[in-house]
Each structure stands twice: as C-alpha cells, then as structure tokens.
PDB file of C-alpha atoms in Angstrom:
ATOM      1  CA  MET A   1       0.000   0.000   0.000  1.00  0.00           C
ATOM      2  CA  THR A   2       1.354   3.409  -0.985  1.00  0.00           C
ATOM      3  CA  LYS A   3       0.935   6.387   1.365  1.00  0.00           C
ATOM      4  CA  ARG A   4       0.505   9.875   0.002  1.00  0.00           C
ATOM      5  CA  VAL A   5       2.684  12.567   1.602  1.00  0.00           C
ATOM      6  CA  LEU A   6       2.446  16.319   1.081  1.00  0.00           C
ATOM      7  CA  VAL A   7       5.837  18.049   0.681  1.00  0.00           C
ATOM      8  CA  ALA A   8       6.104  21.850   0.808  1.00  0.00           C
ATOM      9  CA  MET A   9       7.667  23.430  -2.281  1.00  0.00           C
ATOM     10  CA  ASP A  10      10.664  25.647  -1.385  1.00  0.00           C
ATOM     11  CA  SER A  11      11.621  26.514  -4.937  1.00  0.00           C
ATOM     12  CA  TYR A  12      10.466  30.114  -4.409  1.00  0.00           C
ATOM     13  CA  ARG A  13      13.526  30.550  -2.191  1.00  0.00           C
ATOM     14  CA  LEU A  14      15.804  29.653  -5.105  1.00  0.00           C
ATOM     15  CA  ALA A  15      14.018  32.196  -7.280  1.00  0.00           C
ATOM     16  CA  GLU A  16      14.605  34.875  -4.650  1.00  0.00           C
ATOM     17  CA  CYS A  17      18.345  34.079  -4.519  1.00  0.00           C
ATOM     18  CA  ALA A  18      18.582  34.213  -8.328  1.00  0.00           C
ATOM     19  CA  VAL A  19      17.746  37.940  -8.297  1.00  0.00           C
ATOM     20  CA  PRO A  20      20.992  39.940  -7.878  1.00  0.00           C
ATOM     21  CA  LEU A  21      21.301  42.527  -5.125  1.00  0.00           C
ATOM     22  CA  ALA A  22      23.043  45.779  -6.037  1.00  0.00           C
ATOM     23  CA  CYS A  23      25.593  47.096  -3.558  1.00  0.00           C
ATOM     24  CA  TYR A  24      24.412  50.437  -2.167  1.00  0.00           C
ATOM     25  CA  ILE A  25      27.948  51.861  -2.237  1.00  0.00           C
ATOM     26  CA  CYS A  26      29.436  50.796  -5.591  1.00  0.00           C
ATOM     27  CA  GLY A  27      26.358  49.447  -7.429  1.00  0.00           C
ATOM     28  CA  SER A  28      27.870  46.029  -8.278  1.00  0.00           C
ATOM     29  CA  ASP A  29      25.516  43.039  -8.435  1.00  0.00           C
ATOM     30  CA  ASN A  30      25.881  40.381  -5.740  1.00  0.00           C
ATOM     31  CA  ASN A  31      24.191  37.187  -4.662  1.00  0.00           C
ATOM     32  CA  TYR A  32      21.179  37.877  -2.472  1.00  0.00           C
ATOM     33  CA  ASN A  33      22.537  36.080   0.613  1.00  0.00           C
ATOM     34  CA  THR A  34      26.103  37.442   0.458  1.00  0.00           C
ATOM     35  CA  GLU A  35      27.304  39.420   3.478  1.00  0.00           C
ATOM     36  CA  LEU A  36      29.853  41.715   1.792  1.00  0.00           C
ATOM     37  CA  CYS A  37      30.034  43.182  -1.706  1.00  0.00           C
ATOM     38  CA  ARG A  38      32.353  41.141  -3.919  1.00  0.00           C
ATOM     39  CA  HIS A  39      33.739  44.306  -5.516  1.00  0.00           C
ATOM     40  CA  CYS A  40      34.159  46.888  -2.709  1.00  0.00           C
ATOM     41  CA  ALA A  41      33.586  44.773   0.461  1.00  0.00           C
ATOM     42  CA  ALA A  42      30.881  47.092   1.811  1.00  0.00           C
ATOM     43  CA  PRO A  43      28.208  45.294   3.895  1.00  0.00           C
ATOM     44  CA  LEU A  44      25.157  44.375   1.827  1.00  0.00           C
ATOM     45  CA  ALA A  45      23.011  44.915   4.909  1.00  0.00           C
ATOM     46  CA  LEU A  46      23.012  48.560   3.779  1.00  0.00           C
ATOM     47  CA  SER A  47      21.286  47.522   0.540  1.00  0.00           C
ATOM     48  CA  HIS A  48      18.747  45.345   2.344  1.00  0.00           C
ATOM     49  CA  GLN A  49      17.874  48.162   4.759  1.00  0.00           C
ATOM     50  CA  ALA A  50      17.570  50.717   1.960  1.00  0.00           C
ATOM     51  CA  ARG A  51      15.154  48.429   0.095  1.00  0.00           C
ATOM     52  CA  THR A  52      12.950  47.712   3.091  1.00  0.00           C
ATOM     53  CA  GLN A  53      12.774  51.301   4.378  1.00  0.00           C
ATOM     54  CA  GLY A  54      11.963  52.909   1.049  1.00  0.00           C
ATOM     55  CA  VAL A  55      14.216  55.903   1.824  1.00  0.00           C
ATOM     56  CA  ARG A  56      17.637  56.221   0.208  1.00  0.00           C
ATOM     57  CA  PRO A  57      20.219  57.011   2.915  1.00  0.00           C
ATOM     58  CA  GLN A  58      22.648  59.867   2.340  1.00  0.00           C
ATOM     59  CA  MET A  59      26.359  59.352   2.850  1.00  0.00           C
ATOM     60  CA  VAL A  60      28.638  61.406   5.100  1.00  0.00           C
ATOM     61  CA  ALA A  61      32.411  60.826   4.954  1.00  0.00           C
ATOM     62  CA  VAL A  62      34.727  61.253   7.950  1.00  0.00           C
ATOM     63  CA  LEU A  63      38.244  61.621   6.538  1.00  0.00           C
ATOM     64  CA  GLY A  64      41.725  62.234   7.910  1.00  0.00           C
ATOM     65  CA  THR A  65      45.238  60.820   8.110  1.00  0.00           C
ATOM     66  CA  ALA A  66      46.067  57.718  10.132  1.00  0.00           C
ATOM     67  CA  ALA A  67      45.806  58.469  13.884  1.00  0.00           C
ATOM     68  CA  ALA A  68      44.019  61.793  13.254  1.00  0.00           C
ATOM     69  CA  GLY A  69      41.248  60.623  15.571  1.00  0.00           C
ATOM     70  CA  LYS A  70      38.539  59.497  13.121  1.00  0.00           C
ATOM     71  CA  THR A  71      37.511  56.424  15.119  1.00  0.00           C
ATOM     72  CA  VAL A  72      37.452  58.278  18.447  1.00  0.00           C
ATOM     73  CA  TYR A  73      35.543  61.225  16.979  1.00  0.00           C
ATOM     74  CA  LEU A  74      32.932  59.089  15.220  1.00  0.00           C
ATOM     75  CA  GLY A  75      32.501  56.716  18.164  1.00  0.00           C
ATOM     76  CA  MET A  76      32.125  59.572  20.650  1.00  0.00           C
ATOM     77  CA  LEU A  77      29.742  61.413  18.319  1.00  0.00           C
ATOM     78  CA  LEU A  78      27.437  58.413  18.055  1.00  0.00           C
ATOM     79  CA  ASP A  79      27.564  57.765  21.777  1.00  0.00           C
ATOM     80  CA  MET A  80      26.564  61.356  22.534  1.00  0.00           C
ATOM     81  CA  LEU A  81      23.812  61.513  19.918  1.00  0.00           C
ATOM     82  CA  THR A  82      22.210  58.181  20.803  1.00  0.00           C
ATOM     83  CA  ARG A  83      21.531  59.630  24.238  1.00  0.00           C
ATOM     84  CA  GLN A  84      18.974  62.348  24.831  1.00  0.00           C
ATOM     85  CA  ASN A  85      20.155  65.464  23.039  1.00  0.00           C
ATOM     86  CA  SER A  86      18.127  68.625  22.731  1.00  0.00           C
ATOM     87  CA  ARG A  87      19.297  69.491  19.184  1.00  0.00           C
ATOM     88  CA  VAL A  88      20.187  66.265  17.375  1.00  0.00           C
ATOM     89  CA  GLN A  89      19.157  62.682  18.054  1.00  0.00           C
ATOM     90  CA  VAL A  90      20.473  59.555  16.345  1.00  0.00           C
ATOM     91  CA  LEU A  91      18.938  56.098  16.154  1.00  0.00           C
ATOM     92  CA  ALA A  92      21.194  53.263  14.964  1.00  0.00           C
ATOM     93  CA  ARG A  93      19.962  51.022  12.142  1.00  0.00           C
ATOM     94  CA  GLY A  94      21.098  47.416  12.528  1.00  0.00           C
ATOM     95  CA  ALA A  95      23.237  45.860  15.235  1.00  0.00           C
ATOM     96  CA  PHE A  96      26.425  46.312  13.184  1.00  0.00           C
ATOM     97  CA  SER A  97      25.993  50.100  13.423  1.00  0.00           C
ATOM     98  CA  ILE A  98      26.594  50.004  17.194  1.00  0.00           C
ATOM     99  CA  THR A  99      29.954  48.173  17.016  1.00  0.00           C
ATOM    100  CA  LEU A 100      32.078  51.291  16.436  1.00  0.00           C
ATOM    101  CA  GLN A 101      30.423  53.168  19.293  1.00  0.00           C
ATOM    102  CA  GLN A 102      30.788  50.171  21.597  1.00  0.00           C
ATOM    103  CA  ARG A 103      34.497  49.567  20.852  1.00  0.00           C
ATOM    104  CA  THR A 104      35.380  53.245  21.219  1.00  0.00           C
ATOM    105  CA  MET A 105      33.660  53.748  24.544  1.00  0.00           C
ATOM    106  CA  MET A 106      34.962  50.457  25.942  1.00  0.00           C
ATOM    107  CA  ALA A 107      38.522  51.429  25.024  1.00  0.00           C
ATOM    108  CA  LEU A 108      38.241  54.923  26.511  1.00  0.00           C
ATOM    109  CA  SER A 109      36.713  53.564  29.712  1.00  0.00           C
ATOM    110  CA  ASN A 110      39.821  51.364  30.062  1.00  0.00           C
ATOM    111  CA  CYS A 111      42.142  54.390  29.669  1.00  0.00           C
ATOM    112  CA  ARG A 112      43.292  53.584  26.155  1.00  0.00           C
ATOM    113  CA  PHE A 113      42.475  54.676  22.624  1.00  0.00           C
ATOM    114  CA  PRO A 114      40.729  52.265  20.199  1.00  0.00           C
ATOM    115  CA  GLU A 115      42.837  50.005  18.008  1.00  0.00           C
ATOM    116  CA  LYS A 116      43.960  51.410  14.662  1.00  0.00           C
ATOM    117  CA  THR A 117      41.430  50.848  11.861  1.00  0.00           C
ATOM    118  CA  PRO A 118      42.703  48.047   9.563  1.00  0.00           C
ATOM    119  CA  ASN A 119      43.436  48.803   5.915  1.00  0.00           C
ATOM    120  CA  GLU A 120      41.254  45.937   4.696  1.00  0.00           C
ATOM    121  CA  PRO A 121      37.756  47.249   3.749  1.00  0.00           C
ATOM    122  CA  ASP A 122      36.054  44.055   4.922  1.00  0.00           C
ATOM    123  CA  ARG A 123      37.154  44.879   8.495  1.00  0.00           C
ATOM    124  CA  TRP A 124      35.859  48.476   8.591  1.00  0.00           C
ATOM    125  CA  ASN A 125      32.977  49.516  10.784  1.00  0.00           C
ATOM    126  CA  TRP A 126      29.983  50.984   8.966  1.00  0.00           C
ATOM    127  CA  VAL A 127      27.295  53.043  10.648  1.00  0.00           C
ATOM    128  CA  HIS A 128      23.748  53.351   9.311  1.00  0.00           C
ATOM    129  CA  CYS A 129      21.589  55.610  11.437  1.00  0.00           C
ATOM    130  CA  GLN A 130      18.579  57.893  11.452  1.00  0.00           C
ATOM    131  CA  ALA A 131      19.317  61.502  12.467  1.00  0.00           C
ATOM    132  CA  LYS A 132      16.571  63.803  13.732  1.00  0.00           C
ATOM    133  CA  ILE A 133      17.147  67.571  13.914  1.00  0.00           C
ATOM    134  CA  ASN A 134      14.715  69.924  15.573  1.00  0.00           C
ATOM    135  CA  SER A 135      14.633  72.359  12.667  1.00  0.00           C
ATOM    136  CA  LYS A 136      13.823  69.647  10.074  1.00  0.00           C
ATOM    137  CA  LYS A 137      10.443  68.005   9.822  1.00  0.00           C
ATOM    138  CA  ASN A 138      11.578  64.607   8.572  1.00  0.00           C
ATOM    139  CA  PRO A 139      14.489  62.553   9.959  1.00  0.00           C
ATOM    140  CA  MET A 140      17.439  61.732   7.699  1.00  0.00           C
ATOM    141  CA  GLU A 141      18.942  58.328   6.945  1.00  0.00           C
ATOM    142  CA  LEU A 142      22.761  58.491   7.010  1.00  0.00           C
ATOM    143  CA  ILE A 143      25.632  56.108   6.267  1.00  0.00           C
ATOM    144  CA  MET A 144      29.042  56.868   7.822  1.00  0.00           C
ATOM    145  CA  PRO A 145      31.970  54.394   7.568  1.00  0.00           C
ATOM    146  CA  ASP A 146      35.159  54.450   9.647  1.00  0.00           C
ATOM    147  CA  MET A 147      37.779  54.132   6.888  1.00  0.00           C
ATOM    148  CA  ALA A 148      41.524  53.663   7.446  1.00  0.00           C
ATOM    149  CA  GLY A 149      43.742  56.724   6.919  1.00  0.00           C
ATOM    150  CA  GLU A 150      46.349  54.802   4.901  1.00  0.00           C
ATOM    151  CA  ALA A 151      43.626  53.489   2.582  1.00  0.00           C
ATOM    152  CA  ILE A 152      42.283  57.022   2.037  1.00  0.00           C
ATOM    153  CA  LEU A 153      45.761  58.287   1.159  1.00  0.00           C
ATOM    154  CA  GLU A 154      46.330  55.340  -1.196  1.00  0.00           C
ATOM    155  CA  GLU A 155      43.023  56.056  -2.964  1.00  0.00           C
ATOM    156  CA  ILE A 156      43.935  59.725  -3.379  1.00  0.00           C
ATOM    157  CA  ASP A 157      47.344  58.895  -4.869  1.00  0.00           C
ATOM    158  CA  HIS A 158      45.999  56.022  -6.982  1.00  0.00           C
ATOM    159  CA  PRO A 159      42.280  56.474  -7.777  1.00  0.00           C
ATOM    160  CA  ASN A 160      40.211  53.246  -7.752  1.00  0.00           C
ATOM    161  CA  ALA A 161      42.788  51.481  -5.576  1.00  0.00           C
ATOM    162  CA  TYR A 162      39.972  51.178  -3.023  1.00  0.00           C
ATOM    163  CA  PRO A 163      36.608  50.910  -4.850  1.00  0.00           C
ATOM    164  CA  ALA A 164      34.667  51.414  -1.609  1.00  0.00           C
ATOM    165  CA  ILE A 165      36.362  54.764  -0.914  1.00  0.00           C
ATOM    166  CA  HIS A 166      36.193  55.884  -4.551  1.00  0.00           C
ATOM    167  CA  SER A 167      32.460  55.166  -4.875  1.00  0.00           C
ATOM    168  CA  PHE A 168      31.642  56.514  -1.428  1.00  0.00           C
ATOM    169  CA  LEU A 169      33.418  59.849  -1.941  1.00  0.00           C
ATOM    170  CA  GLU A 170      31.856  60.182  -5.376  1.00  0.00           C
ATOM    171  CA  LYS A 171      28.350  59.834  -3.949  1.00  0.00           C
ATOM    172  CA  CYS A 172      28.654  61.327  -0.460  1.00  0.00           C
ATOM    173  CA  SER A 173      26.583  64.392   0.392  1.00  0.00           C
ATOM    174  CA  GLY A 174      28.980  65.944   2.903  1.00  0.00           C
ATOM    175  CA  VAL A 175      32.471  65.566   4.363  1.00  0.00           C
ATOM    176  CA  ILE A 176      33.917  65.941   7.859  1.00  0.00           C
ATOM    177  CA  LEU A 177      37.656  66.448   7.414  1.00  0.00           C
ATOM    178  CA  LEU A 178      39.811  65.920  10.515  1.00  0.00           C
ATOM    179  CA  ALA A 179      43.116  67.781  10.905  1.00  0.00           C
ATOM    180  CA  ASP A 180      45.437  66.540  13.659  1.00  0.00           C
ATOM    181  CA  THR A 181      46.115  69.638  15.799  1.00  0.00           C
ATOM    182  CA  ASP A 182      48.795  67.860  17.799  1.00  0.00           C
ATOM    183  CA  ARG A 183      50.915  67.198  14.690  1.00  0.00           C
ATOM    184  CA  ILE A 184      50.272  70.708  13.358  1.00  0.00           C
ATOM    185  CA  GLU A 185      51.539  72.172  16.631  1.00  0.00           C
ATOM    186  CA  ARG A 186      54.659  70.030  16.410  1.00  0.00           C
ATOM    187  CA  GLY A 187      55.443  71.691  13.092  1.00  0.00           C
ATOM    188  CA  GLY A 188      55.035  68.710  10.782  1.00  0.00           C
ATOM    189  CA  ALA A 189      53.987  69.426   7.184  1.00  0.00           C
ATOM    190  CA  GLU A 190      52.329  66.038   6.704  1.00  0.00           C
ATOM    191  CA  GLN A 191      48.868  67.229   7.737  1.00  0.00           C
ATOM    192  CA  ASN A 192      49.005  70.241   5.459  1.00  0.00           C
ATOM    193  CA  TYR A 193      50.002  68.238   2.375  1.00  0.00           C
ATOM    194  CA  PHE A 194      47.455  65.480   3.037  1.00  0.00           C
ATOM    195  CA  LEU A 195      44.596  67.922   3.552  1.00  0.00           C
ATOM    196  CA  MET A 196      45.469  69.901   0.414  1.00  0.00           C
ATOM    197  CA  LYS A 197      45.535  66.693  -1.641  1.00  0.00           C
ATOM    198  CA  LEU A 198      42.228  65.606  -0.201  1.00  0.00           C
ATOM    199  CA  ILE A 199      40.564  68.967  -0.834  1.00  0.00           C
ATOM    200  CA  THR A 200      41.782  68.863  -4.439  1.00  0.00           C
ATOM    201  CA  TYR A 201      40.571  65.266  -4.858  1.00  0.00           C
ATOM    202  CA  LEU A 202      37.123  66.050  -3.452  1.00  0.00           C
ATOM    203  CA  SER A 203      36.785  69.165  -5.577  1.00  0.00           C
ATOM    204  CA  GLU A 204      37.730  67.457  -8.836  1.00  0.00           C
ATOM    205  CA  GLN A 205      35.573  64.401  -8.135  1.00  0.00           C
ATOM    206  CA  ASP A 206      32.395  66.336  -7.406  1.00  0.00           C
ATOM    207  CA  SER A 207      30.349  67.452 -10.423  1.00  0.00           C
ATOM    208  CA  ARG A 208      27.968  69.672  -8.409  1.00  0.00           C
ATOM    209  CA  LYS A 209      29.603  73.039  -8.982  1.00  0.00           C
ATOM    210  CA  THR A 210      28.510  76.658  -9.084  1.00  0.00           C
ATOM    211  CA  ARG A 211      30.853  79.178 -10.723  1.00  0.00           C
ATOM    212  CA  GLY A 212      33.674  76.634 -10.606  1.00  0.00           C
ATOM    213  CA  LYS A 213      33.240  75.843  -6.912  1.00  0.00           C
ATOM    214  CA  THR A 214      31.775  72.648  -5.517  1.00  0.00           C
ATOM    215  CA  THR A 215      28.634  73.019  -3.433  1.00  0.00           C
ATOM    216  CA  ARG A 216      29.182  69.884  -1.349  1.00  0.00           C
ATOM    217  CA  PRO A 217      29.486  71.029   2.311  1.00  0.00           C
ATOM    218  CA  VAL A 218      32.809  70.375   4.057  1.00  0.00           C
ATOM    219  CA  ALA A 219      33.429  70.712   7.796  1.00  0.00           C
ATOM    220  CA  ILE A 220      37.139  71.056   8.618  1.00  0.00           C
ATOM    221  CA  VAL A 221      37.590  69.878  12.210  1.00  0.00           C
ATOM    222  CA  PHE A 222      40.823  70.379  14.137  1.00  0.00           C
ATOM    223  CA  SER A 223      40.884  67.208  16.240  1.00  0.00           C
ATOM    224  CA  LYS A 224      42.808  66.880  19.531  1.00  0.00           C
ATOM    225  CA  ALA A 225      42.323  70.637  19.950  1.00  0.00           C
ATOM    226  CA  ASP A 226      42.434  70.218  23.733  1.00  0.00           C
ATOM    227  CA  ARG A 227      46.221  70.355  23.278  1.00  0.00           C
ATOM    228  CA  CYS A 228      45.935  73.857  21.774  1.00  0.00           C
ATOM    229  CA  GLU A 229      43.373  75.988  23.601  1.00  0.00           C
ATOM    230  CA  PRO A 230      43.461  79.010  21.190  1.00  0.00           C
ATOM    231  CA  CYS A 231      42.137  76.705  18.458  1.00  0.00           C
ATOM    232  CA  PHE A 232      38.786  76.523  20.276  1.00  0.00           C
ATOM    233  CA  ASP A 233      38.476  80.323  20.410  1.00  0.00           C
ATOM    234  CA  ASN A 234      38.559  80.871  16.643  1.00  0.00           C
ATOM    235  CA  PRO A 235      39.111  77.762  14.472  1.00  0.00           C
ATOM    236  CA  GLU A 236      39.035  79.711  11.186  1.00  0.00           C
ATOM    237  CA  LEU A 237      41.697  82.138  12.394  1.00  0.00           C
ATOM    238  CA  TYR A 238      43.744  79.161  13.556  1.00  0.00           C
ATOM    239  CA  ALA A 239      43.447  77.616  10.070  1.00  0.00           C
ATOM    240  CA  ARG A 240      44.484  80.898   8.431  1.00  0.00           C
ATOM    241  CA  GLU A 241      47.581  81.211  10.599  1.00  0.00           C
ATOM    242  CA  LYS A 242      48.667  77.578  11.036  1.00  0.00           C
ATOM    243  CA  THR A 243      47.501  75.947   7.783  1.00  0.00           C
ATOM    244  CA  PRO A 244      47.349  78.829   5.272  1.00  0.00           C
ATOM    245  CA  ASN A 245      47.575  76.542   2.244  1.00  0.00           C
ATOM    246  CA  LEU A 246      44.575  74.528   3.403  1.00  0.00           C
ATOM    247  CA  TRP A 247      42.598  77.676   4.205  1.00  0.00           C
ATOM    248  CA  GLN A 248      43.299  79.101   0.752  1.00  0.00           C
ATOM    249  CA  GLN A 249      42.408  75.846  -1.035  1.00  0.00           C
ATOM    250  CA  VAL A 250      39.070  75.653   0.788  1.00  0.00           C
ATOM    251  CA  GLN A 251      38.278  79.290  -0.033  1.00  0.00           C
ATOM    252  CA  GLN A 252      38.941  78.769  -3.730  1.00  0.00           C
ATOM    253  CA  ARG A 253      37.255  75.393  -4.243  1.00  0.00           C
ATOM    254  CA  PHE A 254      34.198  75.237  -1.943  1.00  0.00           C
ATOM    255  CA  THR A 255      31.164  77.406  -1.305  1.00  0.00           C
ATOM    256  CA  ASN A 256      29.872  75.635   1.823  1.00  0.00           C
ATOM    257  CA  TYR A 257      32.581  75.151   4.433  1.00  0.00           C
ATOM    258  CA  GLY A 258      33.097  75.641   8.141  1.00  0.00           C
ATOM    259  CA  PHE A 259      36.022  75.393  10.545  1.00  0.00           C
ATOM    260  CA  PHE A 260      35.616  73.708  13.921  1.00  0.00           C
ATOM    261  CA  ALA A 261      37.691  72.484  16.858  1.00  0.00           C
ATOM    262  CA  SER A 262      37.053  69.316  18.849  1.00  0.00           C
ATOM    263  CA  GLY A 263      38.642  67.274  21.591  1.00  0.00           C
ATOM    264  CA  VAL A 264      37.755  64.042  23.373  1.00  0.00           C
ATOM    265  CA  ALA A 265      40.598  63.387  25.816  1.00  0.00           C
ATOM    266  CA  GLY A 266      40.870  66.310  28.206  1.00  0.00           C
ATOM    267  CA  SER A 267      44.332  65.188  29.259  1.00  0.00           C
ATOM    268  CA  VAL A 268      46.759  62.715  27.702  1.00  0.00           C
ATOM    269  CA  GLY A 269      49.743  60.933  29.222  1.00  0.00           C
ATOM    270  CA  PHE A 270      52.319  58.612  27.723  1.00  0.00           C
ATOM    271  CA  ARG A 271      53.639  55.234  28.787  1.00  0.00           C
ATOM    272  CA  GLU A 272      56.407  52.961  27.644  1.00  0.00           C
ATOM    273  CA  GLU A 273      55.390  49.405  26.816  1.00  0.00           C
ATOM    274  CA  LEU A 274      57.924  46.629  26.354  1.00  0.00           C
ATOM    275  CA  GLY A 275      58.293  45.870  22.662  1.00  0.00           C
ATOM    276  CA  GLU A 276      55.707  48.451  21.550  1.00  0.00           C
ATOM    277  CA  GLY A 277      57.375  51.760  22.370  1.00  0.00           C
ATOM    278  CA  THR A 278      55.561  54.874  23.574  1.00  0.00           C
ATOM    279  CA  SER A 279      51.762  55.005  23.472  1.00  0.00           C
ATOM    280  CA  ALA A 280      49.303  57.780  24.386  1.00  0.00           C
ATOM    281  CA  VAL A 281      46.916  57.232  27.281  1.00  0.00           C
ATOM    282  CA  PRO A 282      43.685  59.236  27.782  1.00  0.00           C
ATOM    283  CA  LEU A 283      43.725  60.307  31.417  1.00  0.00           C
ATOM    284  CA  ARG A 284      40.226  61.799  31.496  1.00  0.00           C
ATOM    285  CA  ILE A 285      37.406  62.116  28.969  1.00  0.00           C
ATOM    286  CA  GLU A 286      36.111  65.644  28.300  1.00  0.00           C
ATOM    287  CA  PRO A 287      34.368  65.791  24.903  1.00  0.00           C
ATOM    288  CA  ARG A 288      34.244  69.308  23.424  1.00  0.00           C
ATOM    289  CA  GLY A 289      33.078  70.448  20.009  1.00  0.00           C
ATOM    290  CA  ILE A 290      31.953  66.965  18.935  1.00  0.00           C
ATOM    291  CA  VAL A 291      28.334  67.596  17.950  1.00  0.00           C
ATOM    292  CA  GLU A 292      28.711  71.067  16.383  1.00  0.00           C
ATOM    293  CA  PRO A 293      30.455  70.018  13.105  1.00  0.00           C
ATOM    294  CA  PHE A 294      27.997  67.161  12.548  1.00  0.00           C
ATOM    295  CA  GLU A 295      24.999  69.354  13.273  1.00  0.00           C
ATOM    296  CA  TRP A 296      26.267  72.066  10.895  1.00  0.00           C
ATOM    297  CA  LEU A 297      26.890  69.505   8.154  1.00  0.00           C
ATOM    298  CA  VAL A 298      23.499  67.817   8.453  1.00  0.00           C
ATOM    299  CA  ARG A 299      21.759  71.185   8.222  1.00  0.00           C
ATOM    300  CA  LYS A 300      23.695  71.938   5.018  1.00  0.00           C
ATOM    301  CA  VAL A 301      23.097  68.568   3.341  1.00  0.00           C
TER     302      VAL A 301
END
C-alpha cells in the first residue's frame, strides 16, 4: 500500500536568490545572501535596509590621516547623539551600526584609545543611522563608515585602488575632514600636504559646482584641539595662521565650508610598553566640540 505525503515546495527561495542585489555603495551586483560586496567589500546589509525602508540614505564621509582621531571622533559622536540630546538625536539602524560606538567607549573607559582601523575594507565599521534635527520636519537616513587613513591616502594617490572609498566619496553628500592639531603644533607638514591633496581630490571628483566651486558642504575639524586651547576660540583664524595653504584651497574650491575644533581626551599621558614603544593614554574624557560640526553639516546637506 502506498501512502501519500504532502511536501512543501521551497523553490520560491531559489528564485529569490537568483535575483541579484546591487551594492548600495558601488552598485555592483551580488548574490542575495552574500554578506559583503564582492567588488568593494561594503556590507550588503546597507542595501537590504535601503530596500525595506523605502528611503535612500545619504552618505557622510569622515576623513583624515592615520591616527588623526577618526575612530574616536565618530565613536564619541554616536555615543553622545544616541543619548537624549536637545538638538540632534540619532537612532542606529542594525546591530552592526553600534559596534564602532561600543568599541570606542569600551577602550576609553579602560584608559586607552581604540585600536587602529585596519586597511582591509572588509574589516571596517559601517554606521547606518537615522538623524533627527529639531529644525527639520523629517528625519534623515545616514551612512558613515570608519575608513583607514592609509587606505584614504592610497586612494587619493591612486584612484580606484579602493573601490569602496572611490564610490563613497563620489556619492557622499557631505564631508567631515579631521586635521590633527597635535601634529600641526609640532610643526610637521604632513597634515598640510594630506589635507590639500584631499581637498583637491574632493573638488575634482564632485560634479555639483557653481561658478567653478563645488557646493558639497565640508566641515574642517581640528581634532585633539584640547592640546591647543586658542584653536577653540577661533578655528578659522587658527586655520588661516597655522595651515594657510589649506585655508586658501578651501576658499577657492568650496562654497559651503566651516572650521571647527574638537577634543575628546581632556588630558593625555604617555607610557612605555615593552616591545611596543611609547603610546598615548587618555587620562580623562572631556568631549568638546563633537556635535557642532555634525549638526552644521546635516543642516547643510
């Protein structure tokens, strides 16, 4: 005797996987269930979230040299904005968006700075969040990655070396550019040259121009400004006197720009570690000027 058995058909799942999923950053097609883009290594969770929410997120780039403080600034910014804030509030989208904030605050609470961001794009932390500003009726969806400084410099010197950076900077709506005040005060020219190259790169890459100047807003933030108090008093005057080449480049190439000063570690010490040399230690945490550049940029976007 033969028994009849009903078996559910799961072929619809195969049909779903056969439809390619475009990467939100570079636009390359990927398999539906893949975690990272095969071309630029950006997380495809960004594409899934964009499809389900029906609102296309805007991109904000946080750029700077290696050890300029990008990870600390971005992590502290998110930690402050995810709490109750009277002017700007941020709500993280997806669990992966909280990783950067978590690692930064855990490191600072243990009196150390976060580990250096790796050069490999598949190990970067990406943040997708919803930002709500009092003066705007609708909240904004934003994507902000923590990209390695060496990778940014490599992309500037050799365009398309890092497809994720190239595509992101081409599409981003605004830029927060960090300048290391500590290295500027020590008289090094590295910051000046890097920032001038980056300003030139951003200007030439952006097609949105009015009278030869790009309209994409740029916030130039002097990080670690707690080591140079006059920088807080007048950041634009500080830029004019300490980084005149950068100040002139910004004047000539951009219409929307602002100069800011920020600091996270109110006091820094140094310790010698066997086999690793001298390392900086945050002695106390006193965030200053963290929210202002982000708030200015979001209002301009």
